[in-house]
Coordinates of N, CA and C and ligand atoms in Angstrom, one line a residue:
X1 N 0.8 -1.2 0.0 CA 0.0 0.0 0.0 C 0.9 1.3 0.0
X2 N 1.9 1.3 0.8 CA 2.7 2.5 0.9 C 3.4 2.7 -0.4
X3 N 3.9 1.6 -1.0 CA 4.6 1.8 -2.3 C 3.7 2.4 -3.3
X4 N 2.4 1.9 -3.3 CA 1.5 2.4 -4.3 C 1.2 3.8 -4.1
X5 N 1.0 4.2 -2.8 CA 0.7 5.6 -2.4 C 1.9 6.5 -2.9
X6 N 3.1 6.0 -2.6 CA 4.3 6.8 -3.0 C 4.4 7.0 -4.5
X7 N 3.9 6.0 -5.2 CA 4.0 6.1 -6.7 C 2.9 7.1 -7.2
X8 N 1.9 7.4 -6.3 CA 0.9 8.3 -6.7 C 1.0 9.6 -6.0
X9 N 0.0 10.0 -5.2 CA 0.0 11.3 -4.6 C 0.0 11.3 -3.1
X10 N 0.7 10.2 -2.5 CA 0.8 10.1 -1.1 C 2.1 10.9 -0.6
X11 N 2.8 10.3 0.4 CA 4.0 10.9 1.0 C 5.0 11.1 -0.1
X12 N 5.7 12.2 0.0 CA 6.8 12.5 -0.9 C 6.4 13.2 -2.2
X13 N 5.1 13.3 -2.5 CA 4.6 14.0 -3.7 C 4.2 15.4 -3.3
X14 N 4.6 16.4 -4.1 CA 4.2 17.8 -3.8 C 3.0 18.2 -4.7
X15 N 1.9 18.6 -4.1 CA 0.8 19.2 -4.9 C 1.2 20.6 -5.3
X16 N 1.1 21.0 -6.5 CA 1.5 22.3 -6.9 C 0.6 22.7 -8.1
X17 N -0.5 23.3 -7.8 CA -1.5 23.7 -8.8 C -2.4 24.8 -8.3
X18 N -2.8 25.7 -9.2 CA -4.0 26.5 -8.9 C -3.7 27.4 -7.7
X19 N -2.4 27.9 -7.6 CA -2.1 28.8 -6.5 C -1.9 28.1 -5.1
X20 N -1.8 26.7 -5.1 CA -1.7 26.0 -3.9 C -0.5 25.0 -4.0
X21 N 0.5 25.1 -3.1 CA 1.5 24.1 -3.0 C 1.5 23.5 -1.7
X22 N 1.5 22.1 -1.7 CA 1.4 21.4 -0.4 C 2.1 20.1 -0.5
X23 N 2.8 19.8 0.7 CA 3.5 18.5 0.8 C 2.5 17.5 1.5
X24 N 1.3 17.9 1.8 CA 0.4 17.0 2.6 C -0.2 16.0 1.6
X25 N -0.8 15.0 2.3 CA -1.3 13.9 1.5 C -2.5 14.3 0.6
X26 N -2.4 13.9 -0.7 CA -3.5 14.2 -1.6 C -3.8 13.0 -2.4
X27 N -3.9 11.9 -1.7 CA -4.1 10.6 -2.4 C -5.5 10.5 -3.0
X28 N -6.4 11.5 -2.6 CA -7.7 11.5 -3.3 C -7.6 11.5 -4.8
X29 N -6.4 12.0 -5.3 CA -6.2 12.1 -6.7 C -6.0 10.7 -7.3
X30 N -5.7 9.7 -6.5 CA -5.5 8.4 -7.0 C -6.8 7.5 -6.9
X31 N -7.8 8.0 -6.3 CA -9.1 7.3 -6.2 C -9.7 7.2 -7.6
X32 N -10.0 5.9 -8.0 CA -10.6 5.8 -9.4 C -11.9 6.5 -9.5
X33 N -12.7 6.6 -8.4 CA -14.0 7.2 -8.6 C -13.8 8.8 -8.7
X34 N -12.8 9.3 -8.0 CA -12.5 10.7 -8.1 C -12.0 11.0 -9.6
X35 N -11.1 10.1 -10.0 CA -10.5 10.3 -11.3 C -11.5 10.3 -12.5
X36 N -12.5 9.4 -12.3 CA -13.5 9.3 -13.3 C -14.4 10.6 -13.3
X37 N -14.7 11.0 -12.1 CA -15.5 12.3 -12.0 C -14.8 13.5 -12.5
X38 N -13.5 13.5 -12.2 CA -12.7 14.7 -12.6 C -12.6 14.7 -14.2
X39 N -12.4 13.5 -14.7 CA -12.3 13.3 -16.2 C -13.6 13.8 -16.8
X40 N -14.8 13.5 -16.2 CA -16.1 14.0 -16.7 C -16.1 15.5 -16.7
X41 N -15.5 16.1 -15.7 CA -15.5 17.6 -15.6 C -14.6 18.1 -16.7
X42 N -13.5 17.5 -17.0 CA -12.6 17.9 -18.1 C -13.3 17.8 -19.4
X43 N -14.1 16.7 -19.6 CA -14.8 16.5 -20.8 C -15.9 17.7 -21.0
X44 N -16.5 18.1 -19.9 CA -17.5 19.2 -20.0 C -16.8 20.5 -20.4
X45 N -15.6 20.7 -19.8 CA -15.0 22.0 -20.0 C -14.2 22.1 -21.3
X46 N -13.8 20.9 -21.8 CA -13.0 20.8 -23.0 C -11.5 20.9 -22.6
X47 N -11.2 21.1 -21.4 CA -9.8 21.1 -21.0 C -9.7 21.0 -19.5
X48 N -8.4 20.7 -19.0 CA -8.2 20.4 -17.6 C -7.7 21.8 -17.0
X49 N -8.6 22.3 -16.0 CA -8.2 23.5 -15.3 C -7.1 23.3 -14.3
X50 N -6.7 22.0 -14.1 CA -5.7 21.7 -13.0 C -6.1 22.3 -11.7
X51 N -7.3 21.9 -11.2 CA -7.8 22.3 -9.9 C -8.3 21.1 -9.1
X52 N -7.5 20.1 -9.1 CA -7.9 18.8 -8.4 C -8.4 19.0 -7.0
X53 N -7.7 19.9 -6.2 CA -8.0 20.0 -4.8 C -9.4 20.7 -4.6
X54 N -9.6 21.7 -5.5 CA -10.9 22.4 -5.4 C -12.0 21.4 -5.8
X55 N -11.8 20.6 -6.8 CA -12.8 19.6 -7.2 C -13.0 18.6 -6.1
X56 N -11.9 18.2 -5.4 CA -12.0 17.3 -4.2 C -13.0 17.9 -3.2
X57 N -12.8 19.2 -2.9 CA -13.7 19.9 -1.9 C -15.1 19.9 -2.4
X58 N -15.3 20.2 -3.7 CA -16.7 20.2 -4.2 C -17.3 18.9 -4.2
X59 N -16.6 17.8 -4.5 CA -17.2 16.5 -4.4 C -17.5 16.1 -3.0
X60 N -16.6 16.5 -2.0 CA -16.8 16.2 -0.6 C -18.1 16.9 -0.2
X61 N -18.3 18.2 -0.5 CA -19.5 18.9 -0.1 C -20.7 18.3 -0.7
X62 N -20.6 17.9 -2.0 CA -21.8 17.4 -2.7 C -22.2 16.0 -2.1
X63 N -21.2 15.3 -1.8 CA -21.4 13.9 -1.2 C -22.1 14.0 0.2
X64 N -21.5 15.0 1.0 CA -22.1 15.3 2.3 C -23.6 15.7 2.1
X65 N -23.8 16.6 1.2 CA -25.2 17.2 1.0 C -26.1 16.1 0.5
X66 N -25.6 15.2 -0.3 CA -26.5 14.2 -0.9 C -27.3 13.4 0.1
X67 N -26.8 13.4 1.4 CA -27.5 12.6 2.4 C -28.6 13.4 3.1
X68 N -28.7 14.7 2.8 CA -29.6 15.6 3.5 C -30.8 15.8 2.6
X69 N -32.0 16.2 3.2 CA -33.1 16.6 2.3 C -32.8 17.8 1.5
X70 N -33.3 17.9 0.3 CA -33.2 19.1 -0.5 C -32.5 18.9 -1.8
X71 N -32.5 19.9 -2.6 CA -31.9 19.9 -4.0 C -30.6 20.7 -4.0
X72 N -30.0 20.6 -5.2 CA -28.7 21.2 -5.4 C -28.9 22.5 -6.3
X73 N -28.1 23.5 -6.0 CA -28.1 24.7 -6.8 C -26.7 25.2 -7.1
X74 N -26.4 25.5 -8.3 CA -25.1 26.2 -8.6 C -25.4 27.5 -9.4
X75 N -24.8 28.6 -8.9 CA -24.9 29.9 -9.5 C -23.5 30.2 -10.1
X76 N -23.4 30.1 -11.4 CA -22.2 30.2 -12.1 C -21.7 28.8 -12.6
X77 N -22.2 28.4 -13.7 CA -22.0 27.0 -14.2 C -20.9 27.0 -15.3
X78 N -21.0 28.0 -16.2 CA -20.1 28.0 -17.4 C -20.3 26.7 -18.2
X79 N -19.2 26.0 -18.5 CA -19.3 24.8 -19.3 C -19.7 23.5 -18.4
X80 N -19.7 23.7 -17.1 CA -20.2 22.7 -16.2 C -19.1 21.8 -15.7
X81 N -17.9 22.2 -15.5 CA -16.8 21.4 -15.0 C -17.2 20.7 -13.7
X82 N -17.4 21.6 -12.6 CA -17.6 21.0 -11.3 C -19.0 20.3 -11.2
X83 N -20.0 20.9 -11.8 CA -21.3 20.2 -11.7 C -21.4 18.9 -12.4
X84 N -20.7 18.8 -13.5 CA -20.6 17.5 -14.3 C -19.9 16.5 -13.4
X85 N -18.8 16.9 -12.8 CA -18.0 16.0 -12.0 C -18.8 15.5 -10.8
X86 N -19.6 16.4 -10.2 CA -20.5 16.0 -9.1 C -21.5 15.0 -9.6
X87 N -22.2 15.3 -10.7 CA -23.2 14.4 -11.2 C -22.7 13.0 -11.5
X88 N -21.5 13.0 -12.1 CA -20.9 11.7 -12.3 C -20.6 11.0 -11.0
X89 N -20.0 11.7 -10.1 CA -19.6 11.1 -8.8 C -20.7 10.5 -8.0
X90 N -21.9 11.2 -8.1 CA -23.0 10.8 -7.3 C -24.0 10.0 -8.1
X91 N -23.7 9.6 -9.3 CA -24.6 8.9 -10.2 C -25.9 9.6 -10.1
X92 N -25.9 10.8 -10.6 CA -26.9 11.9 -10.3 C -28.4 11.4 -10.3
X93 N -28.8 10.8 -11.4 CA -30.3 10.5 -11.5 C -30.8 9.5 -10.5
X94 N -29.8 8.7 -9.9 CA -30.2 7.7 -8.9 C -30.6 8.4 -7.6
X95 N -30.2 9.6 -7.4 CA -30.4 10.3 -6.1 C -31.8 10.8 -5.8
X96 N -32.6 11.0 -6.9 CA -33.9 11.6 -6.7 C -33.9 13.1 -6.3
X97 N -32.8 13.7 -6.6 CA -32.7 15.2 -6.3 C -32.7 15.9 -7.6
X98 N -32.9 17.2 -7.6 CA -32.9 18.1 -8.8 C -31.7 19.0 -8.7
X99 N -31.0 19.3 -9.8 CA -29.9 20.2 -9.8 C -30.3 21.4 -10.6
X100 N -30.3 22.6 -10.0 CA -30.6 23.8 -10.7 C -29.3 24.5 -11.0
X101 N -29.1 24.8 -12.3 CA -27.9 25.3 -12.8 C -28.1 26.6 -13.5
X102 N -27.6 27.7 -12.8 CA -28.0 29.1 -13.3 C -26.7 29.8 -13.8
X103 N -26.9 30.4 -14.9 CA -25.8 31.2 -15.5 C -26.4 32.1 -16.6
X104 N -25.8 33.2 -16.9 CA -26.1 34.0 -18.1 C -25.8 33.2 -19.3
X105 N -24.8 32.4 -19.2 CA -24.1 31.7 -20.4 C -23.7 32.7 -21.4
X106 N -23.3 33.9 -20.9 CA -22.6 34.8 -21.7 C -21.7 35.8 -20.8
X107 N -21.2 35.3 -19.8 CA -20.3 36.0 -18.9 C -21.1 36.9 -17.9
X108 N -20.3 37.8 -17.2 CA -20.9 38.6 -16.2 C -21.9 39.6 -16.8
X109 N -22.9 40.0 -16.0 CA -23.8 41.1 -16.4 C -23.3 42.4 -15.8
X110 N -22.8 43.3 -16.6 CA -22.1 44.5 -16.0 C -23.0 45.3 -15.1
X111 N -24.3 45.1 -15.2 CA -25.2 45.9 -14.2 C -25.0 45.4 -12.8
X112 N -24.5 44.2 -12.7 CA -24.3 43.6 -11.3 C -22.9 43.5 -10.9
X113 N -22.0 44.3 -11.4 CA -20.6 44.3 -11.0 C -20.4 45.5 -10.1
X114 N -20.0 45.3 -8.8 CA -19.9 46.4 -7.8 C -18.7 47.2 -8.1
X115 N -18.6 48.4 -7.4 CA -17.5 49.3 -7.6 C -16.2 48.5 -7.1
X116 N -16.3 47.8 -6.1 CA -15.1 47.0 -5.5 C -14.6 46.0 -6.6
X117 N -15.6 45.3 -7.1 CA -15.2 44.3 -8.1 C -14.6 44.9 -9.4
X118 N -15.2 46.1 -9.8 CA -14.7 46.8 -10.9 C -13.2 47.3 -10.6
X119 N -13.0 47.7 -9.4 CA -11.6 48.2 -9.0 C -10.7 47.0 -9.1
X120 N -11.1 45.8 -8.8 CA -10.3 44.6 -8.9 C -10.1 44.1 -10.3
X121 N -10.7 44.8 -11.3 CA -10.5 44.4 -12.7 C -11.6 43.4 -13.2
X122 N -12.8 43.4 -12.6 CA -13.8 42.4 -13.0 C -14.2 42.6 -14.5
X123 N -14.3 43.8 -14.9 CA -14.8 44.0 -16.3 C -13.8 43.5 -17.3
X124 N -12.5 43.9 -17.0 CA -11.5 43.5 -17.9 C -11.3 41.9 -17.9
X125 N -11.4 41.3 -16.8 CA -11.3 39.8 -16.7 C -12.5 39.2 -17.4
X126 N -13.7 39.8 -17.3 CA -14.8 39.2 -18.0 C -14.7 39.3 -19.5
X127 N -14.2 40.4 -20.0 CA -14.0 40.5 -21.4 C -13.0 39.6 -21.9
X128 N -11.9 39.4 -21.2 CA -10.8 38.5 -21.5 C -11.4 37.1 -21.6
X129 N -12.1 36.7 -20.5 CA -12.6 35.3 -20.4 C -13.6 35.0 -21.5
X130 N -14.4 36.0 -22.0 CA -15.3 35.8 -23.1 C -14.5 35.7 -24.4
X131 N -13.5 36.6 -24.6 CA -12.7 36.6 -25.8 C -11.9 35.4 -26.0
X132 N -11.3 34.8 -24.9 CA -10.5 33.6 -25.1 C -11.3 32.3 -25.0
X133 N -12.6 32.5 -24.8 CA -13.4 31.3 -24.8 C -13.5 30.5 -23.5
X134 N -12.9 31.1 -22.4 CA -13.0 30.4 -21.1 C -14.5 30.5 -20.7
X135 N -15.1 31.6 -20.8 CA -16.6 31.7 -20.6 C -17.3 31.3 -21.9
X136 N -18.2 30.4 -21.8 CA -18.9 30.0 -23.0 C -20.1 30.9 -23.2
X137 N -20.5 31.1 -24.5 CA -21.7 31.7 -24.8 C -22.5 30.8 -25.7
X138 N -22.1 29.5 -25.7 CA -22.8 28.5 -26.5 C -23.7 27.6 -25.7
X139 N -24.9 28.1 -25.5 CA -25.8 27.3 -24.6 C -26.1 25.9 -25.1
X140 N -26.2 25.8 -26.4 CA -26.5 24.5 -27.0 C -25.4 23.4 -26.6
X141 N -24.2 23.9 -26.6 CA -23.1 23.0 -26.2 C -23.2 22.6 -24.7
X142 N -23.6 23.6 -23.9 CA -23.8 23.3 -22.5 C -25.0 22.3 -22.3
X143 N -26.1 22.5 -23.0 CA -27.2 21.6 -22.9 C -26.8 20.2 -23.3
X144 N -26.0 20.1 -24.4 CA -25.5 18.8 -24.9 C -24.7 18.1 -23.8
X145 N -23.8 18.9 -23.1 CA -23.0 18.3 -22.1 C -23.9 17.6 -21.0
X146 N -25.0 18.3 -20.6 CA -25.8 17.8 -19.5 C -26.9 16.8 -19.9
X147 N -26.9 16.5 -21.2 CA -28.0 15.7 -21.8 C -28.1 14.3 -21.2
X148 N -27.0 13.8 -20.6 CA -27.0 12.4 -20.1 C -27.7 12.3 -18.8
X149 N -28.1 13.5 -18.1 CA -28.8 13.4 -16.9 C -30.2 14.0 -17.1
X150 N -31.2 13.5 -16.3 CA -32.6 14.0 -16.4 C -32.9 15.0 -15.4
X151 N -32.5 14.8 -14.2 CA -33.0 15.6 -13.0 C -32.2 16.9 -12.9
X152 N -32.3 17.8 -13.8 CA -31.7 19.1 -13.8 C -32.4 20.1 -14.6
X153 N -32.2 21.4 -14.2 CA -32.8 22.5 -15.0 C -31.6 23.5 -15.3
X154 N -31.5 23.8 -16.5 CA -30.5 24.9 -16.9 C -31.4 26.2 -16.9
X155 N -31.0 27.2 -16.1 CA -31.7 28.4 -16.0 C -30.8 29.5 -16.5
X156 N -31.2 30.1 -17.7 CA -30.4 31.0 -18.4 C -30.8 32.4 -18.1
X157 N -29.9 33.3 -17.8 CA -30.2 34.7 -17.5 C -29.4 35.2 -16.3
X158 N -29.5 36.5 -16.1 CA -28.7 37.1 -15.0 C -29.3 36.9 -13.7
X159 N -28.4 36.5 -12.7 CA -28.8 36.5 -11.3 C -28.5 38.0 -10.8
X160 N -29.4 38.6 -10.1 CA -30.5 38.0 -9.3 C -31.9 37.8 -10.0
X161 N -32.0 38.2 -11.3 CA -33.3 38.2 -11.9 C -33.9 36.8 -12.0
X162 N -33.1 35.7 -12.2 CA -33.5 34.4 -12.4 C -33.7 33.5 -11.1
X163 N -33.4 34.1 -10.0 CA -33.4 33.3 -8.7 C -34.7 32.7 -8.5
X164 N -35.8 33.5 -8.8 CA -37.1 33.0 -8.4 C -37.6 31.8 -9.3
X165 N -36.8 31.4 -10.3 CA -37.1 30.3 -11.1 C -36.7 29.0 -10.5
X166 N -35.9 29.0 -9.4 CA -35.5 27.8 -8.6 C -36.7 27.4 -7.8
X167 N -37.2 26.2 -8.1 CA -38.5 25.8 -7.4 C -38.3 25.0 -6.2
X168 N -37.0 24.8 -5.8 CA -36.8 23.9 -4.6 C -37.3 24.6 -3.4
X169 N -38.0 23.8 -2.5 CA -38.4 24.3 -1.2 C -37.2 24.2 -0.2
X170 N -36.4 23.1 -0.4 CA -35.3 22.9 0.4 C -34.0 22.7 -0.4
X171 N -32.9 23.3 0.0 CA -31.6 23.2 -0.7 C -30.6 22.7 0.2
X172 N -29.8 21.6 -0.2 CA -28.8 21.1 0.6 C -27.4 21.4 0.1
X173 N -27.3 21.9 -1.1 CA -26.0 22.2 -1.7 C -26.1 23.5 -2.5
X174 N -25.4 24.5 -2.1 CA -25.4 25.8 -2.9 C -24.0 26.2 -3.2
X175 N -23.7 26.2 -4.5 CA -22.3 26.6 -4.9 C -22.4 27.9 -5.6
X176 N -21.7 28.9 -5.1 CA -21.6 30.2 -5.8 C -20.3 30.4 -6.4
X177 N -20.3 30.6 -7.8 CA -19.1 30.8 -8.5 C -19.3 31.7 -9.7
X178 N -19.5 33.0 -9.4 CA -19.7 33.9 -10.5 C -18.6 35.0 -10.6
X179 N -17.6 34.8 -9.8 CA -16.4 35.7 -9.9 C -16.8 37.2 -9.6
X180 N -17.9 37.5 -9.0 CA -18.3 38.9 -8.7 C -19.3 38.8 -7.5
X181 N -19.2 39.8 -6.6 CA -19.8 39.7 -5.3 C -21.3 40.0 -5.3
X182 N -21.8 40.9 -6.2 CA -23.2 41.4 -6.1 C -24.2 40.2 -6.3
X183 N -24.1 39.5 -7.4 CA -25.0 38.4 -7.6 C -24.8 37.2 -6.6
X184 N -23.6 37.1 -6.2 CA -23.3 36.0 -5.2 C -24.0 36.3 -3.8
X185 N -23.9 37.6 -3.4 CA -24.6 38.0 -2.2 C -26.1 37.9 -2.4
X186 N -26.6 38.3 -3.5 CA -28.1 38.2 -3.8 C -28.5 36.7 -3.7
X187 N -27.8 35.8 -4.2 CA -28.1 34.4 -4.2 C -28.1 33.9 -2.8
X188 N -27.0 34.2 -2.1 CA -26.9 33.7 -0.7 C -28.1 34.2 0.2
X189 N -28.4 35.5 0.0 CA -29.6 36.1 0.8 C -30.9 35.4 0.3
X190 N -31.0 35.2 -0.9 CA -32.3 34.6 -1.5 C -32.5 33.2 -1.0
X191 N -31.4 32.4 -0.9 CA -31.6 31.0 -0.6 C -31.4 30.6 0.8
X192 N -30.8 31.5 1.6 CA -30.4 31.2 3.0 C -31.5 30.4 3.8
X193 N -32.7 31.0 3.8 CA -33.7 30.4 4.6 C -34.2 29.0 4.1
X194 N -33.9 28.7 2.8 CA -34.2 27.4 2.3 C -33.2 26.4 2.4
X195 N -32.0 26.8 2.9 CA -30.9 25.8 3.1 C -31.3 24.9 4.3
X196 N -31.2 23.6 4.1 CA -31.5 22.7 5.2 C -30.4 22.7 6.2
X197 N -30.7 22.4 7.5 CA -29.6 22.3 8.5 C -28.6 21.3 8.0
X198 N -27.3 21.7 8.0 CA -26.2 20.8 7.5 C -25.9 21.1 6.1
X199 N -26.7 21.9 5.4 CA -26.4 22.2 4.0 C -25.1 22.9 3.8
X200 N -24.5 22.6 2.6 CA -23.2 23.2 2.3 C -23.4 24.5 1.4
X201 N -22.8 25.6 1.9 CA -22.7 26.8 1.0 C -21.2 26.9 0.7
X202 N -20.9 26.5 -0.6 CA -19.5 26.5 -1.0 C -19.3 27.7 -1.9
X203 N -18.2 28.5 -1.6 CA -17.9 29.7 -2.3 C -16.6 29.6 -3.0
X204 N -16.7 29.5 -4.3 CA -15.5 29.2 -5.1 C -14.4 30.2 -4.9
X205 N -14.7 31.4 -4.9 CA -13.6 32.5 -5.0 C -13.4 33.2 -3.7
X206 N -13.9 32.7 -2.6 CA -13.9 33.4 -1.3 C -12.5 33.9 -0.9
X207 N -11.5 33.1 -0.9 CA -10.2 33.5 -0.5 C -9.2 33.5 -1.7
X208 N -9.8 33.3 -2.9 CA -8.9 33.2 -4.1 C -8.2 34.6 -4.3
X209 N -7.0 34.5 -4.7 CA -6.2 35.8 -5.0 C -6.9 36.6 -6.1
X210 N -7.1 37.9 -5.8 CA -7.8 38.7 -6.8 C -9.3 38.9 -6.6
X211 N -9.9 38.3 -5.6 CA -11.3 38.4 -5.4 C -11.7 38.8 -4.0
X212 N -10.9 39.7 -3.5 CA -11.1 40.1 -2.1 C -12.5 40.6 -1.8
X213 N -13.1 41.3 -2.8 CA -14.5 41.8 -2.5 C -15.5 40.7 -2.2
X214 N -15.2 39.6 -2.8 CA -16.1 38.5 -2.4 C -16.0 38.0 -1.0
X215 N -14.7 38.0 -0.5 CA -14.5 37.6 0.9 C -15.1 38.6 1.8
X216 N -14.9 39.9 1.6 CA -15.4 40.9 2.6 C -17.0 40.9 2.5
X217 N -17.5 40.7 1.4 CA -19.0 40.7 1.2 C -19.6 39.5 1.9
X218 N -19.0 38.3 1.7 CA -19.6 37.1 2.3 C -19.3 37.0 3.8
X219 N -18.2 37.6 4.2 CA -17.9 37.7 5.7 C -19.0 38.4 6.4
X220 N -19.4 39.6 5.8 CA -20.5 40.4 6.4 C -21.8 39.6 6.4
X221 N -22.1 38.9 5.3 CA -23.3 38.0 5.2 C -23.3 37.0 6.3
X222 N -22.2 36.3 6.5 CA -22.1 35.3 7.5 C -22.2 35.8 8.9
X223 N -21.5 36.9 9.2 CA -21.5 37.5 10.5 C -22.8 38.0 10.9
X224 N -23.6 38.5 9.9 CA -24.9 39.0 10.2 C -25.9 37.9 10.7
X225 N -25.4 36.6 10.3 CA -26.2 35.5 10.7 C -25.5 34.7 11.8
X226 N -24.5 35.2 12.4 CA -23.8 34.6 13.6 C -22.9 33.4 13.2
X227 N -22.5 33.5 11.9 CA -21.6 32.3 11.4 C -20.3 32.8 11.0
X228 N -19.4 31.9 10.8 CA -18.0 32.2 10.3 C -17.7 31.3 9.1
X229 N -17.2 31.8 8.0 CA -16.8 31.0 6.9 C -15.5 30.4 7.0
X230 N -15.4 29.1 6.7 CA -14.1 28.4 6.8 C -13.3 28.7 5.5
X231 N -12.1 29.3 5.7 CA -11.3 29.7 4.6 C -10.4 28.5 4.2
X232 N -10.5 28.1 3.0 CA -9.7 26.9 2.6 C -8.5 27.3 1.8
X233 N -7.4 26.5 1.9 CA -6.2 26.9 1.2 C -6.4 26.8 -0.4
X234 N -7.4 26.2 -0.8 CA -7.7 26.2 -2.2 C -8.2 27.5 -2.8
X235 N -8.6 28.4 -1.8 CA -9.2 29.7 -2.2 C -10.7 29.7 -2.0
X236 N -11.2 28.5 -1.8 CA -12.7 28.4 -1.6 C -13.0 28.8 -0.1
X237 N -14.3 29.0 0.1 CA -14.9 29.2 1.4 C -16.0 28.2 1.6
X238 N -16.2 27.8 2.9 CA -17.2 26.8 3.1 C -18.0 27.2 4.4
X239 N -19.3 27.2 4.3 CA -20.2 27.4 5.4 C -21.2 26.3 5.5
X240 N -21.3 25.7 6.7 CA -22.4 24.7 6.9 C -23.5 25.4 7.6
X241 N -24.7 25.2 7.0 CA -25.9 25.8 7.6 C -26.1 25.2 9.0
X242 N -26.1 26.0 10.1 CA -26.3 25.5 11.4 C -27.6 24.9 11.6
X243 N -27.7 24.0 12.6 CA -29.0 23.3 13.0 C -28.8 21.8 13.0
X244 N -29.7 21.2 13.6 CA -29.5 19.7 13.8 C -29.8 19.0 12.5
X245 N -29.0 18.1 12.1 CA -29.2 17.3 10.9 C -30.0 16.0 11.2
X246 N -30.3 15.8 12.5 CA -31.1 14.6 12.8 C -32.6 14.9 12.8
Ligands
LIG1 C1 -15.9 30.9 -13.2 S1 -17.3 30.6 -14.2 C2 -18.1 29.2 -13.4 C3 -17.3 28.0 -13.4 C4 -18.0 26.7 -13.1 N1 -18.5 26.7 -11.7 C5 -17.2 25.5 -13.4 O1 -17.3 24.5 -12.6 O2 -16.5 25.4 -14.4 C6 -18.3 32.0 -13.7 C7 -19.6 32.0 -14.4 O3 -20.5 32.9 -13.8 C8 -21.4 33.5 -14.7 N2 -21.9 34.7 -14.2 C9 -21.3 35.8 -13.8 N3 -22.2 36.8 -13.4 C10 -23.4 36.2 -13.5 C11 -24.7 36.7 -13.2 N4 -24.9 37.9 -12.7 N5 -25.7 35.8 -13.4 C12 -25.5 34.6 -13.9 N6 -24.3 34.1 -14.2 C13 -23.2 34.9 -14.0 C14 -20.5 33.6 -16.0 O4 -21.3 33.6 -17.1 C15 -19.6 32.4 -15.9 O5 -20.1 31.3 -16.7

């Protein structure tokens, strides 16, 4: 076992991706179920973003949430890397849950970019991401990617305007990944009361370099509700909705 681990991502291997360098164990990268899910994400995106540890966190959160009552929501889907990996990992249609996937599918909406986000270069990054094809504007391609699953809705349009189209009474997994704070705060406020006790609120850019406005905004949101966000070395933030899960 040790030899196998050493040949993979156990002791002695350095993780060095996505702004994170670590000598700690990351054998999750050798798990065949993880590898298959990650590969499904790569297929959705058309390329490997090299963010294994962030996907590991996302799969852990989704797996935890899958045992709670409620549906899944992602705000900021793009080509569906993480959401496709999750649906593969959880054999999605067998769960009896619904996945609401919300995005403009044409990049940020400039009406909802705050002064702080603008100062951090959000408009420039948005134009770059659209021009180089990182942000998709091909909704048909996105629909084709998700066609293998039944229990999902793609909701196209700008958040906050589309939030009311999410019909879930209870939500156990909420992933916010829009790279700008105004729609992320709107989504967190809109869904908070519907999050079931134990639900995961996963923030992709909470501590990520270059997105400080998201951290300060979400810290205020959490503090106003008597909570604290767990800052992860991947750049993500994680909040578990308090309350008994029994
Ligand atoms: C970093 S990408 C999401 C990546 C995705 N979670 C993945 O796993 O690959 C950010 C996405 O947020 C979307 N977005 C930004 N502002 C938005 C808004 N106000 N409403 C809806 N979508 C928005 C963009 O169109 C873009 O697709």
